[in-house]
Amino acid sequence: MQRRSFLQSSAALSLLGLGACATTSIPAKARVVVIGGGYGGATAAKYVRLLSDHKIDVVLIEPQAAFVSCPISNLVLGGSKQIGDITTSYTGLSRNHGVTVVRDMARAIDTAKKTVTLGGGATIAYDKLVVSPGVDLMYGSIEGLQQAQAAGQILQAWKAGPETVALRRQLEAMPDGGVYAITIPEAPYRCPPGPYERASVIAGYFKAAKPRSKVLILDANPDVTSKGPLFKKVWAEQYKGIIEYRGQHKATVVDARAGVIKFDVQDDVKANVINALPSMRAGAIAVQTGLNNMANNRWCGVNYQTFESTAAKDVFVLGDSIQIAPAMPKSGHMANNHGKVAAAAIVAQLSGWEVNPAPMLTNTCYSFVDNTNVIHVASVHEYVAAEKTFKTVAGSGGVSAGPTAQEGVYAMNWASNIWADTLI
């Protein structure tokens, strides 16, 4: 056996929680349908094929032509990367792993009949279904945002792609001496450190190209939700006079024409470029199917050992759409790990094996503070059977001592590796 094949086989057995003598007993023509080609869904599609020795038929439903990574996308706003640098084709999944990629939108799920109906009208049957639709932005949580977003006046770029490019253009067009304001919703939301990274990278762009400009961080939370001391140190030392942070500023109204943001109790704020991030919830198809049974129907409950939905049998929900376990972030790295654990559980169930009783998750999140220097947070999470949840392993991970260019190298290597692990 070639070394690469041996390593893949060993990794597969480890994920499955099986010894080296395991044999495959998968029913003929078993099919897994995956909705959503992000970090969670694409990983699950690939690993179901790998872990089953390519014996399970996998269909990935994804409306976009290519994967565009949210991690690293803030560098497009800072000007050091182009959108093509963070874009990867789905052809690797089909060419290398035999995943059938269907470019369409999942319009409806019938969990009783075990079918998915596509936007084009076709119906696909499944034995197991993976739902990984990411988040939906709740535009209605900020008055005036829906109309301003539809008109292209106030953007979010929280789903990397055309909006990322459009927001960069707004920043380029902003006069020197102007104000960029980002509003942050109450946690939980996708990528806890993401808004603070974005503010830092944009401040770096202003420092070089528009030195009289300002960045306002208007946070609905009482304090920075991730890597707070590190970000604040950078803002004080590197961006003094450029970045201003205001906690407990929950945006309630935006007026795109006047360039004004209003808050529940604080005074109004004016800005040239408004980047308003509203509250978030599980993706539309999960909500439509009734999988959003947690936290005021915003998030989807799952059995953490397998990521099977607590609302529907044989349906697995991954990534940003789930109700998170303690200290589990909504991150790309975490979604990738969800996909692997779910894939292992699906293959075990279809094969009649015991599901891995003690799955593990890891998380690493790199944040750029300019186009070169990076800070990180990392953690390891173990499934605690007695409590039916994941908990952080004591003493695991931690945060950077401070930003360095070397961590910037690590961050780009992480991105290249996880893109390959997910899609190639």
GROMACS .gro file of N, CA and C in nm, residues 201-311:
model
  333
  201VAL      N    1  -0.782   4.503   0.963
  201VAL     CA    2  -0.724   4.500   0.829
  201VAL      C    3  -0.762   4.627   0.751
  202ILE      N    4  -0.886   4.671   0.766
  202ILE     CA    5  -0.927   4.795   0.698
  202ILE      C    6  -0.853   4.915   0.756
  203ALA      N    7  -0.831   4.914   0.887
  203ALA     CA    8  -0.751   5.021   0.948
  203ALA      C    9  -0.609   5.022   0.891
  204GLY      N   10  -0.553   4.904   0.865
  204GLY     CA   11  -0.421   4.895   0.803
  204GLY      C   12  -0.421   4.956   0.663
  205TYR      N   13  -0.528   4.932   0.588
  205TYR     CA   14  -0.541   4.993   0.455
  205TYR      C   15  -0.551   5.144   0.465
  206PHE      N   16  -0.632   5.192   0.561
  206PHE     CA   17  -0.645   5.337   0.579
  206PHE      C   18  -0.511   5.400   0.619
  207LYS      N   19  -0.440   5.333   0.709
  207LYS     CA   20  -0.313   5.387   0.758
  207LYS      C   21  -0.216   5.410   0.643
  208ALA      N   22  -0.220   5.321   0.544
  208ALA     CA   23  -0.129   5.333   0.430
  208ALA      C   24  -0.183   5.424   0.320
  209ALA      N   25  -0.314   5.421   0.295
  209ALA     CA   26  -0.370   5.488   0.178
  209ALA      C   27  -0.460   5.608   0.209
  210LYS      N   28  -0.523   5.607   0.328
  210LYS     CA   29  -0.615   5.715   0.365
  210LYS      C   30  -0.591   5.749   0.511
  211PRO      N   31  -0.477   5.808   0.543
  211PRO     CA   32  -0.433   5.821   0.683
  211PRO      C   33  -0.520   5.909   0.771
  212ARG      N   34  -0.608   5.989   0.713
  212ARG     CA   35  -0.696   6.072   0.797
  212ARG      C   36  -0.831   6.005   0.825
  213SER      N   37  -0.849   5.884   0.773
  213SER     CA   38  -0.976   5.813   0.789
  213SER      C   39  -0.984   5.740   0.922
  214LYS      N   40  -1.108   5.704   0.961
  214LYS     CA   41  -1.133   5.640   1.089
  214LYS      C   42  -1.213   5.512   1.071
  215VAL      N   43  -1.196   5.421   1.169
  215VAL     CA   44  -1.274   5.297   1.177
  215VAL      C   45  -1.350   5.298   1.308
  216LEU      N   46  -1.482   5.284   1.303
  216LEU     CA   47  -1.564   5.273   1.422
  216LEU      C   48  -1.616   5.130   1.435
  217ILE      N   49  -1.591   5.068   1.549
  217ILE     CA   50  -1.643   4.934   1.579
  217ILE      C   51  -1.757   4.952   1.677
  218LEU      N   52  -1.879   4.924   1.633
  218LEU     CA   53  -2.000   4.946   1.712
  218LEU      C   54  -2.059   4.810   1.748
  219ASP      N   55  -2.027   4.764   1.870
  219ASP     CA   56  -2.050   4.626   1.911
  219ASP      C   57  -2.170   4.616   2.004
  220ALA      N   58  -2.268   4.532   1.967
  220ALA     CA   59  -2.384   4.510   2.054
  220ALA      C   60  -2.345   4.437   2.182
  221ASN      N   61  -2.232   4.366   2.180
  221ASN     CA   62  -2.184   4.295   2.297
  221ASN      C   63  -2.113   4.391   2.392
  222PRO      N   64  -2.106   4.359   2.521
  222PRO     CA   65  -2.041   4.451   2.615
  222PRO      C   66  -1.892   4.464   2.595
  223ASP      N   67  -1.829   4.365   2.531
  223ASP     CA   68  -1.684   4.371   2.508
  223ASP      C   69  -1.650   4.282   2.389
  224VAL      N   70  -1.527   4.290   2.344
  224VAL     CA   71  -1.480   4.209   2.232
  224VAL      C   72  -1.501   4.061   2.265
  225THR      N   73  -1.565   3.987   2.174
  225THR     CA   74  -1.606   3.849   2.205
  225THR      C   75  -1.498   3.744   2.186
  226SER      N   76  -1.390   3.777   2.115
  226SER     CA   77  -1.283   3.680   2.090
  226SER      C   78  -1.148   3.751   2.081
  227LYS      N   79  -1.047   3.697   2.150
  227LYS     CA   80  -0.911   3.752   2.146
  227LYS      C   81  -0.908   3.899   2.187
  228GLY      N   82  -0.995   3.936   2.281
  228GLY     CA   83  -1.011   4.075   2.319
  228GLY      C   84  -0.882   4.146   2.358
  229PRO      N   85  -0.805   4.094   2.454
  229PRO     CA   86  -0.683   4.164   2.493
  229PRO      C   87  -0.584   4.183   2.378
  230LEU      N   88  -0.575   4.082   2.290
  230LEU     CA   89  -0.482   4.093   2.177
  230LEU      C   90  -0.526   4.201   2.079
  231PHE      N   91  -0.654   4.199   2.044
  231PHE     CA   92  -0.703   4.301   1.951
  231PHE      C   93  -0.688   4.441   2.011
  232LYS      N   94  -0.724   4.456   2.136
  232LYS     CA   95  -0.718   4.590   2.198
  232LYS      C   96  -0.575   4.642   2.206
  233LYS      N   97  -0.482   4.553   2.229
  233LYS     CA   98  -0.341   4.593   2.233
  233LYS      C   99  -0.296   4.644   2.096
  234VAL      N  100  -0.335   4.570   1.991
  234VAL     CA  101  -0.300   4.611   1.855
  234VAL      C  102  -0.364   4.747   1.822
  235TRP      N  103  -0.491   4.764   1.860
  235TRP     CA  104  -0.559   4.891   1.829
  235TRP      C  105  -0.491   5.008   1.900
  236ALA      N  106  -0.449   4.985   2.024
  236ALA     CA  107  -0.385   5.092   2.099
  236ALA      C  108  -0.246   5.125   2.046
  237GLU      N  109  -0.171   5.023   2.005
  237GLU     CA  110  -0.033   5.043   1.965
  237GLU      C  111  -0.016   5.072   1.815
  238GLN      N  112  -0.097   5.007   1.734
  238GLN     CA  113  -0.078   5.015   1.589
  238GLN      C  114  -0.177   5.109   1.522
  239TYR      N  115  -0.297   5.124   1.582
  239TYR     CA  116  -0.401   5.201   1.517
  239TYR      C  117  -0.459   5.310   1.609
  240LYS      N  118  -0.376   5.365   1.696
  240LYS     CA  119  -0.421   5.472   1.783
  240LYS      C  120  -0.465   5.592   1.698
  241GLY      N  121  -0.584   5.642   1.726
  241GLY     CA  122  -0.637   5.753   1.648
  241GLY      C  123  -0.708   5.712   1.521
  242ILE      N  124  -0.699   5.582   1.486
  242ILE     CA  125  -0.767   5.532   1.365
  242ILE      C  126  -0.888   5.448   1.403
  243ILE      N  127  -0.870   5.353   1.497
  243ILE     CA  128  -0.979   5.265   1.540
  243ILE      C  129  -1.036   5.314   1.672
  244GLU      N  130  -1.169   5.320   1.676
  244GLU     CA  131  -1.240   5.347   1.801
  244GLU      C  132  -1.339   5.235   1.826
  245TYR      N  133  -1.330   5.175   1.945
  245TYR     CA  134  -1.420   5.065   1.980
  245TYR      C  135  -1.525   5.114   2.079
  246ARG      N  136  -1.651   5.081   2.052
  246ARG     CA  137  -1.761   5.114   2.142
  246ARG      C  138  -1.844   4.989   2.168
  247GLY      N  139  -1.841   4.940   2.291
  247GLY     CA  140  -1.923   4.826   2.330
  247GLY      C  141  -2.064   4.868   2.366
  248GLN      N  142  -2.153   4.767   2.375
  248GLN     CA  143  -2.294   4.788   2.409
  248GLN      C  144  -2.361   4.891   2.317
  249HIS      N  145  -2.329   4.881   2.189
  249HIS     CA  146  -2.391   4.964   2.086
  249HIS      C  147  -2.468   4.872   1.991
  250LYS      N  148  -2.593   4.848   2.024
  250LYS     CA  149  -2.676   4.760   1.943
  250LYS      C  150  -2.750   4.843   1.838
  251ALA      N  151  -2.715   4.822   1.712
  251ALA     CA  152  -2.777   4.897   1.603
  251ALA      C  153  -2.924   4.859   1.589
  252THR      N  154  -3.009   4.959   1.577
  252THR     CA  155  -3.153   4.934   1.562
  252THR      C  156  -3.209   4.989   1.431
  253VAL      N  157  -3.144   5.096   1.377
  253VAL     CA  158  -3.192   5.159   1.254
  253VAL      C  159  -3.072   5.204   1.173
  254VAL      N  160  -3.080   5.188   1.041
  254VAL     CA  161  -2.981   5.249   0.951
  254VAL      C  162  -3.055   5.335   0.849
  255ASP      N  163  -2.995   5.450   0.819
  255ASP     CA  164  -3.047   5.540   0.716
  255ASP      C  165  -2.935   5.555   0.612
  256ALA      N  166  -2.946   5.480   0.504
  256ALA     CA  167  -2.838   5.477   0.405
  256ALA      C  168  -2.818   5.613   0.340
  257ARG      N  169  -2.927   5.684   0.312
  257ARG     CA  170  -2.917   5.813   0.243
  257ARG      C  171  -2.844   5.916   0.329
  258ALA      N  172  -2.873   5.916   0.459
  258ALA     CA  173  -2.810   6.013   0.549
  258ALA      C  174  -2.677   5.961   0.604
  259GLY      N  175  -2.648   5.830   0.583
  259GLY     CA  176  -2.527   5.772   0.638
  259GLY      C  177  -2.529   5.767   0.790
  260VAL      N  178  -2.645   5.732   0.847
  260VAL     CA  179  -2.664   5.735   0.992
  260VAL      C  180  -2.700   5.598   1.045
  261ILE      N  181  -2.642   5.564   1.162
  261ILE     CA  182  -2.677   5.444   1.236
  261ILE      C  183  -2.736   5.487   1.370
  262LYS      N  184  -2.852   5.430   1.405
  262LYS     CA  185  -2.915   5.460   1.533
  262LYS      C  186  -2.909   5.337   1.624
  263PHE      N  187  -2.912   5.362   1.754
  263PHE     CA  188  -2.894   5.256   1.853
  263PHE      C  189  -3.008   5.260   1.955
  264ASP      N  190  -3.011   5.155   2.039
  264ASP     CA  191  -3.121   5.146   2.134
  264ASP      C  192  -3.119   5.260   2.236
  265VAL      N  193  -3.001   5.298   2.284
  265VAL     CA  194  -2.994   5.404   2.384
  265VAL      C  195  -2.888   5.510   2.351
  266GLN      N  196  -2.786   5.476   2.275
  266GLN     CA  197  -2.676   5.568   2.248
  266GLN      C  198  -2.711   5.670   2.139
  267ASP      N  199  -2.626   5.772   2.127
  267ASP     CA  200  -2.645   5.873   2.024
  267ASP      C  201  -2.623   5.814   1.885
  268ASP      N  202  -2.678   5.881   1.785
  268ASP     CA  203  -2.661   5.838   1.646
  268ASP      C  204  -2.515   5.852   1.604
  269VAL      N  205  -2.478   5.773   1.502
  269VAL     CA  206  -2.342   5.777   1.446
  269VAL      C  207  -2.353   5.798   1.296
  270LYS      N  208  -2.267   5.885   1.241
  270LYS     CA  209  -2.262   5.906   1.097
  270LYS      C  210  -2.137   5.841   1.040
  271ALA      N  211  -2.148   5.784   0.921
  271ALA     CA  212  -2.033   5.719   0.856
  271ALA      C  213  -2.048   5.727   0.705
  272ASN      N  214  -1.934   5.728   0.637
  272ASN     CA  215  -1.934   5.728   0.491
  272ASN      C  216  -1.963   5.590   0.435
  273VAL      N  217  -1.904   5.488   0.499
  273VAL     CA  218  -1.929   5.348   0.460
  273VAL      C  219  -1.981   5.275   0.582
  274ILE      N  220  -2.103   5.222   0.571
  274ILE     CA  221  -2.164   5.146   0.680
  274ILE      C  222  -2.162   4.999   0.644
  275ASN      N  223  -2.107   4.919   0.732
  275ASN     CA  224  -2.099   4.773   0.715
  275ASN      C  225  -2.177   4.711   0.831
  276ALA      N  226  -2.310   4.704   0.814
  276ALA     CA  227  -2.398   4.663   0.923
  276ALA      C  228  -2.422   4.513   0.920
  277LEU      N  229  -2.378   4.445   1.026
  277LEU     CA  230  -2.399   4.302   1.039
  277LEU      C  231  -2.519   4.279   1.130
  278PRO      N  232  -2.629   4.224   1.077
  278PRO     CA  233  -2.748   4.200   1.160
  278PRO      C  234  -2.736   4.070   1.238
  279SER      N  235  -2.837   4.041   1.319
  279SER     CA  236  -2.844   3.911   1.386
  279SER      C  237  -2.849   3.800   1.282
  280MET      N  238  -2.812   3.680   1.324
  280MET     CA  239  -2.804   3.566   1.232
  280MET      C  240  -2.881   3.446   1.286
  281ARG      N  241  -2.916   3.356   1.195
  281ARG     CA  242  -2.984   3.232   1.234
  281ARG      C  243  -2.944   3.124   1.134
  282ALA      N  244  -2.992   3.003   1.157
  282ALA     CA  245  -2.964   2.891   1.068
  282ALA      C  246  -3.015   2.922   0.928
  283GLY      N  247  -2.948   2.863   0.826
  283GLY     CA  248  -2.983   2.885   0.687
  283GLY      C  249  -3.128   2.850   0.656
  284ALA      N  250  -3.182   2.911   0.550
  284ALA     CA  251  -3.325   2.907   0.519
  284ALA      C  252  -3.381   2.766   0.506
  285ILE      N  253  -3.309   2.675   0.441
  285ILE     CA  254  -3.364   2.541   0.420
  285ILE      C  255  -3.379   2.467   0.552
  286ALA      N  256  -3.290   2.493   0.648
  286ALA     CA  257  -3.302   2.431   0.780
  286ALA      C  258  -3.425   2.484   0.853
  287VAL      N  259  -3.449   2.614   0.842
  287VAL     CA  260  -3.566   2.676   0.905
  287VAL      C  261  -3.694   2.627   0.840
  288GLN      N  262  -3.694   2.624   0.708
  288GLN     CA  263  -3.812   2.579   0.634
  288GLN      C  264  -3.850   2.436   0.669
  289THR      N  265  -3.749   2.353   0.697
  289THR     CA  266  -3.773   2.211   0.727
  289THR      C  267  -3.809   2.190   0.874
  290GLY      N  268  -3.796   2.293   0.957
  290GLY     CA  269  -3.828   2.279   1.098
  290GLY      C  270  -3.716   2.221   1.182
  291LEU      N  271  -3.593   2.230   1.131
  291LEU     CA  272  -3.479   2.179   1.206
  291LEU      C  273  -3.431   2.279   1.311
  292ASN      N  274  -3.480   2.402   1.303
  292ASN     CA  275  -3.438   2.511   1.393
  292ASN      C  276  -3.519   2.509   1.522
  293ASN      N  277  -3.486   2.415   1.608
  293ASN     CA  278  -3.566   2.391   1.729
  293ASN      C  279  -3.499   2.440   1.857
  294MET      N  280  -3.398   2.526   1.845
  294MET     CA  281  -3.326   2.574   1.963
  294MET      C  282  -3.314   2.727   1.961
  295ALA      N  283  -3.297   2.784   2.081
  295ALA     CA  284  -3.266   2.927   2.097
  295ALA      C  285  -3.364   3.015   2.020
  296ASN      N  286  -3.492   3.009   2.060
  296ASN     CA  287  -3.596   3.089   1.995
  296ASN      C  288  -3.603   3.062   1.845
  297ASN      N  289  -3.582   2.936   1.810
  297ASN     CA  290  -3.591   2.891   1.671
  297ASN      C  291  -3.489   2.956   1.578
  298ARG      N  292  -3.376   2.995   1.635
  298ARG     CA  293  -3.269   3.050   1.551
  298ARG      C  294  -3.171   2.943   1.507
  299TRP      N  295  -3.148   2.842   1.589
  299TRP     CA  296  -3.044   2.743   1.563
  299TRP      C  297  -3.100   2.602   1.572
  300CYS      N  298  -3.025   2.507   1.517
  300CYS     CA  299  -3.069   2.367   1.506
  300CYS      C  300  -3.006   2.281   1.616
  301GLY      N  301  -3.088   2.207   1.685
  301GLY     CA  302  -3.038   2.116   1.786
  301GLY      C  303  -2.987   1.987   1.723
  302VAL      N  304  -2.876   1.935   1.775
  302VAL     CA  305  -2.819   1.810   1.723
  302VAL      C  306  -2.775   1.720   1.838
  303ASN      N  307  -2.766   1.591   1.807
  303ASN     CA  308  -2.698   1.496   1.895
  303ASN      C  309  -2.549   1.514   1.868
  304TYR      N  310  -2.475   1.567   1.965
  304TYR     CA  311  -2.336   1.606   1.938
  304TYR      C  312  -2.245   1.488   1.906
  305GLN      N  313  -2.283   1.368   1.943
  305GLN     CA  314  -2.197   1.252   1.912
  305GLN      C  315  -2.193   1.226   1.761
  306THR      N  316  -2.302   1.259   1.692
  306THR     CA  317  -2.314   1.227   1.550
  306THR      C  318  -2.348   1.348   1.463
  307PHE      N  319  -2.402   1.455   1.524
  307PHE     CA  320  -2.457   1.572   1.456
  307PHE      C  321  -2.587   1.541   1.384
  308GLU      N  322  -2.654   1.432   1.425
  308GLU     CA  323  -2.788   1.405   1.375
  308GLU      C  324  -2.886   1.501   1.440
  309SER      N  325  -2.978   1.552   1.362
  309SER     CA  326  -3.076   1.648   1.410
  309SER      C  327  -3.162   1.588   1.521
  310THR      N  328  -3.196   1.670   1.620
  310THR     CA  329  -3.290   1.626   1.724
  310THR      C  330  -3.434   1.648   1.679
  311ALA      N  331  -3.453   1.703   1.558
  311ALA     CA  332  -3.587   1.728   1.505
  311ALA      C  333  -3.627   1.630   1.396
   0.00000   0.00000   0.00000
